[in-house]
XYZ file of C-alpha atoms in Angstrom:
255
model
C 209.803 63.633 73.136
C 208.933 65.281 69.823
C 205.476 63.675 69.924
C 204.938 64.932 73.492
C 205.975 68.451 72.517
C 203.523 68.436 69.599
C 200.751 67.138 71.858
C 201.379 69.866 74.424
C 201.393 72.495 71.680
C 198.087 71.188 70.343
C 196.494 71.179 73.793
C 197.764 74.697 74.409
C 196.254 75.885 71.156
C 192.939 74.225 71.966
C 192.865 75.994 75.321
C 193.599 79.300 73.672
C 191.092 78.653 70.912
C 188.303 78.211 73.446
C 189.410 81.019 75.737
C 186.136 82.867 75.722
C 184.643 86.158 74.822
C 185.154 89.884 74.628
C 187.858 91.798 76.448
C 188.845 89.419 79.223
C 189.302 90.468 82.855
C 191.767 93.287 82.215
C 189.724 94.935 79.455
C 186.455 94.794 81.360
C 188.066 96.213 84.477
C 189.430 99.129 82.444
C 185.976 99.791 80.990
C 184.359 99.709 84.432
C 186.989 101.982 85.953
C 186.505 104.558 83.192
C 182.742 104.442 83.726
C 183.331 105.154 87.424
C 185.058 108.401 86.501
C 182.036 109.724 84.618
C 179.023 108.679 86.697
C 176.992 111.231 88.601
C 176.774 111.234 92.425
C 173.177 109.980 92.136
C 174.246 107.022 90.006
C 177.138 106.283 92.346
C 174.813 106.240 95.372
C 172.348 103.930 93.602
C 175.080 101.521 92.564
C 176.211 101.333 96.179
C 172.709 100.198 97.130
C 172.606 97.423 94.530
C 176.252 96.364 94.352
C 177.313 96.979 97.931
C 181.034 97.529 98.266
C 181.960 95.955 94.924
C 183.752 98.418 92.667
C 182.569 99.199 89.160
C 185.837 97.782 87.862
C 185.197 94.410 89.523
C 181.516 94.435 88.578
C 182.424 94.888 84.913
C 184.331 91.584 84.997
C 181.604 89.601 86.796
C 180.416 87.672 83.732
C 184.006 86.628 83.109
C 184.339 85.267 86.651
C 181.232 83.072 86.466
C 181.865 81.462 83.090
C 183.200 78.288 84.708
C 180.022 77.934 86.772
C 177.465 75.969 84.757
C 174.702 77.734 86.669
C 175.438 80.713 84.465
C 175.718 78.900 81.128
C 172.568 80.695 80.017
C 174.614 83.911 79.875
C 177.124 82.669 77.290
C 175.158 83.537 74.119
C 174.618 87.075 75.399
C 178.269 88.059 74.970
C 178.070 88.392 71.200
C 176.113 88.475 67.976
C 177.268 87.180 64.603
C 176.103 89.014 61.489
C 177.020 88.006 57.945
C 179.403 90.328 56.166
C 177.441 92.982 54.297
C 174.206 92.122 56.117
C 172.279 94.032 58.772
C 171.324 92.850 62.221
C 167.937 91.126 62.362
C 165.996 93.098 64.963
C 163.621 90.165 65.479
C 166.427 87.870 66.658
C 166.780 86.862 70.294
C 169.348 85.452 72.669
C 172.235 87.670 71.670
C 174.041 90.736 72.977
C 171.653 93.258 71.393
C 168.432 91.582 72.487
C 169.780 91.005 76.003
C 170.922 94.617 76.366
C 167.450 95.765 75.353
C 165.857 93.486 77.960
C 168.261 94.581 80.681
C 167.726 98.254 79.889
C 163.952 97.892 80.008
C 164.099 96.112 83.357
C 166.539 98.616 84.834
C 164.306 101.504 83.800
C 161.397 99.694 85.457
C 163.405 98.276 88.364
C 160.651 99.018 90.883
C 158.924 95.907 89.526
C 161.870 93.662 90.350
C 163.794 92.538 93.401
C 167.028 94.155 94.472
C 168.884 90.943 93.594
C 167.403 90.866 90.086
C 168.422 94.476 89.490
C 171.926 93.780 90.784
C 172.281 90.919 88.310
C 171.010 93.118 85.501
C 173.622 95.727 86.375
C 176.399 93.130 86.280
C 175.207 91.957 82.884
C 174.944 95.533 81.618
C 178.506 96.357 82.693
C 179.922 93.381 80.819
C 177.837 93.559 77.664
C 178.415 97.265 77.029
C 182.101 96.435 77.066
C 181.599 93.417 74.821
C 179.671 95.435 72.267
C 182.766 97.543 71.629
C 184.999 94.555 70.853
C 184.746 94.206 67.043
C 184.984 90.418 67.001
C 182.066 90.122 69.415
C 179.916 91.502 66.617
C 181.763 89.671 63.877
C 181.052 87.044 61.270
C 179.383 83.664 61.857
C 181.653 81.882 59.344
C 184.620 81.997 61.718
C 182.741 82.476 65.016
C 183.946 86.011 65.520
C 187.553 85.104 64.860
C 187.606 82.125 67.233
C 188.192 79.793 64.273
C 191.002 81.920 62.807
C 194.192 80.224 64.004
C 197.139 82.621 64.173
C 200.496 83.009 65.816
C 200.784 85.957 68.149
C 204.412 87.015 68.353
C 205.285 83.420 67.377
C 202.939 81.826 69.923
C 199.775 79.859 69.012
C 196.547 81.812 69.441
C 193.418 82.764 67.535
C 192.233 86.103 66.240
C 189.537 86.535 68.875
C 191.986 85.887 71.679
C 194.435 88.381 70.175
C 191.819 91.109 70.708
C 190.306 89.547 73.796
C 193.520 89.242 75.738
C 196.881 89.088 73.959
C 197.397 92.703 72.849
C 195.928 94.098 76.089
C 198.288 92.041 78.235
C 201.404 92.000 76.072
C 201.334 95.699 75.203
C 200.379 97.012 78.615
C 197.028 98.564 77.794
C 195.894 100.205 81.007
C 193.270 102.418 82.582
C 195.536 105.427 82.088
C 196.337 104.753 78.437
C 192.686 104.090 77.615
C 191.365 107.054 79.585
C 193.594 109.323 77.519
C 191.557 108.435 74.437
C 188.504 110.042 76.068
C 190.072 112.989 77.838
C 191.725 113.994 74.582
C 188.458 114.083 72.638
C 186.830 117.378 71.649
C 183.582 118.040 73.506
C 181.586 117.753 70.284
C 182.793 114.180 69.774
C 182.063 113.310 73.387
C 178.498 114.542 72.996
C 178.109 112.395 69.886
C 178.967 109.290 71.947
C 176.119 109.781 74.418
C 172.877 108.736 72.664
C 172.054 105.174 73.732
C 171.713 103.121 70.562
C 172.993 99.556 70.806
C 172.643 98.781 67.109
C 174.522 101.945 66.157
C 177.272 101.021 68.625
C 177.422 97.518 67.148
C 177.762 98.931 63.649
C 180.565 101.241 64.779
C 182.449 98.222 66.078
C 181.817 96.298 62.866
C 183.333 99.137 60.859
C 186.639 98.168 62.465
C 186.535 94.576 61.186
C 188.462 95.222 57.934
C 191.355 96.505 60.044
C 191.013 93.568 62.453
C 191.474 91.116 59.575
C 194.295 93.097 57.940
C 197.242 90.775 58.589
C 199.298 88.201 56.723
C 197.672 84.948 57.713
C 198.456 83.355 60.064
C 200.975 85.764 61.569
C 200.145 88.557 64.001
C 203.316 90.620 64.264
C 204.437 93.679 66.228
C 203.412 96.050 63.445
C 199.821 94.760 63.612
C 199.789 95.104 67.402
C 201.200 98.622 67.380
C 198.598 99.643 64.813
C 195.695 98.203 66.779
C 196.708 99.014 70.344
C 195.251 102.564 70.061
C 192.074 101.111 68.557
C 191.596 98.801 71.528
C 192.338 101.601 73.975
C 189.791 103.828 72.297
C 187.106 101.126 72.234
C 187.629 100.392 75.926
C 187.440 104.097 76.727
C 184.277 104.646 74.701
C 182.605 101.607 76.259
C 183.321 102.956 79.751
C 182.122 106.432 78.865
C 178.907 105.066 77.365
C 178.327 102.762 80.323
C 178.465 105.828 82.565
C 175.938 107.613 80.362
C 173.550 104.664 80.647
C 173.887 104.550 84.422
C 173.416 108.310 84.695
C 170.193 108.050 82.719
C 168.855 105.009 84.577
C 169.515 106.528 87.996
C 168.646 110.115 87.140
C 165.548 109.804 89.310
């Protein structure tokens, strides 16, 4: 019985360890819902053309829903980029979140050259990756695969550091659309304006500035104090990602 319990615990940890990327369904849906609050009528009308009746909240989680479909395996490297601690992003690199966002943005701005279906896919990718870019461990360190290789206990349950940010705190501590939206609505206008310029590398670097706080725990234990400290950080990052996604869509569909 003891052996079986240990085996089940190991298998559970392995499943958690390989859970995936970024914010998870709940986080992406929050980001998409916040973006929906800030888009212009023109952007809203254009999205209806390309996405049909699918909400922005659901669209933002599309890349999460297709991860089990091997047809979309080519998307997996686009969720993240690993940069060595103290180093800068190599702008000549390809096949990562920054390079893919640049490609998607270029094609959306020149969408007349592409089919409606291609543009719809680009929008789904954009929704997800803007959210991902604001998750610090999606722009983390290669040595531990953005925290995926950092085994921890989350409130005495097996997990890994990436999953803690990807899923655990959001679900366990009830992070919601309302709690995240408050981080934007409470911002002074000057700070909101500073969020608007579209600069993926700058956004990546902002997220990386949070990494010292992400790793500030007594290994391997993630306790309530850590979660309470970082819950507002996650809420703010989700809110900013939604606000910035809206700004991108407003620019793309301005004319």
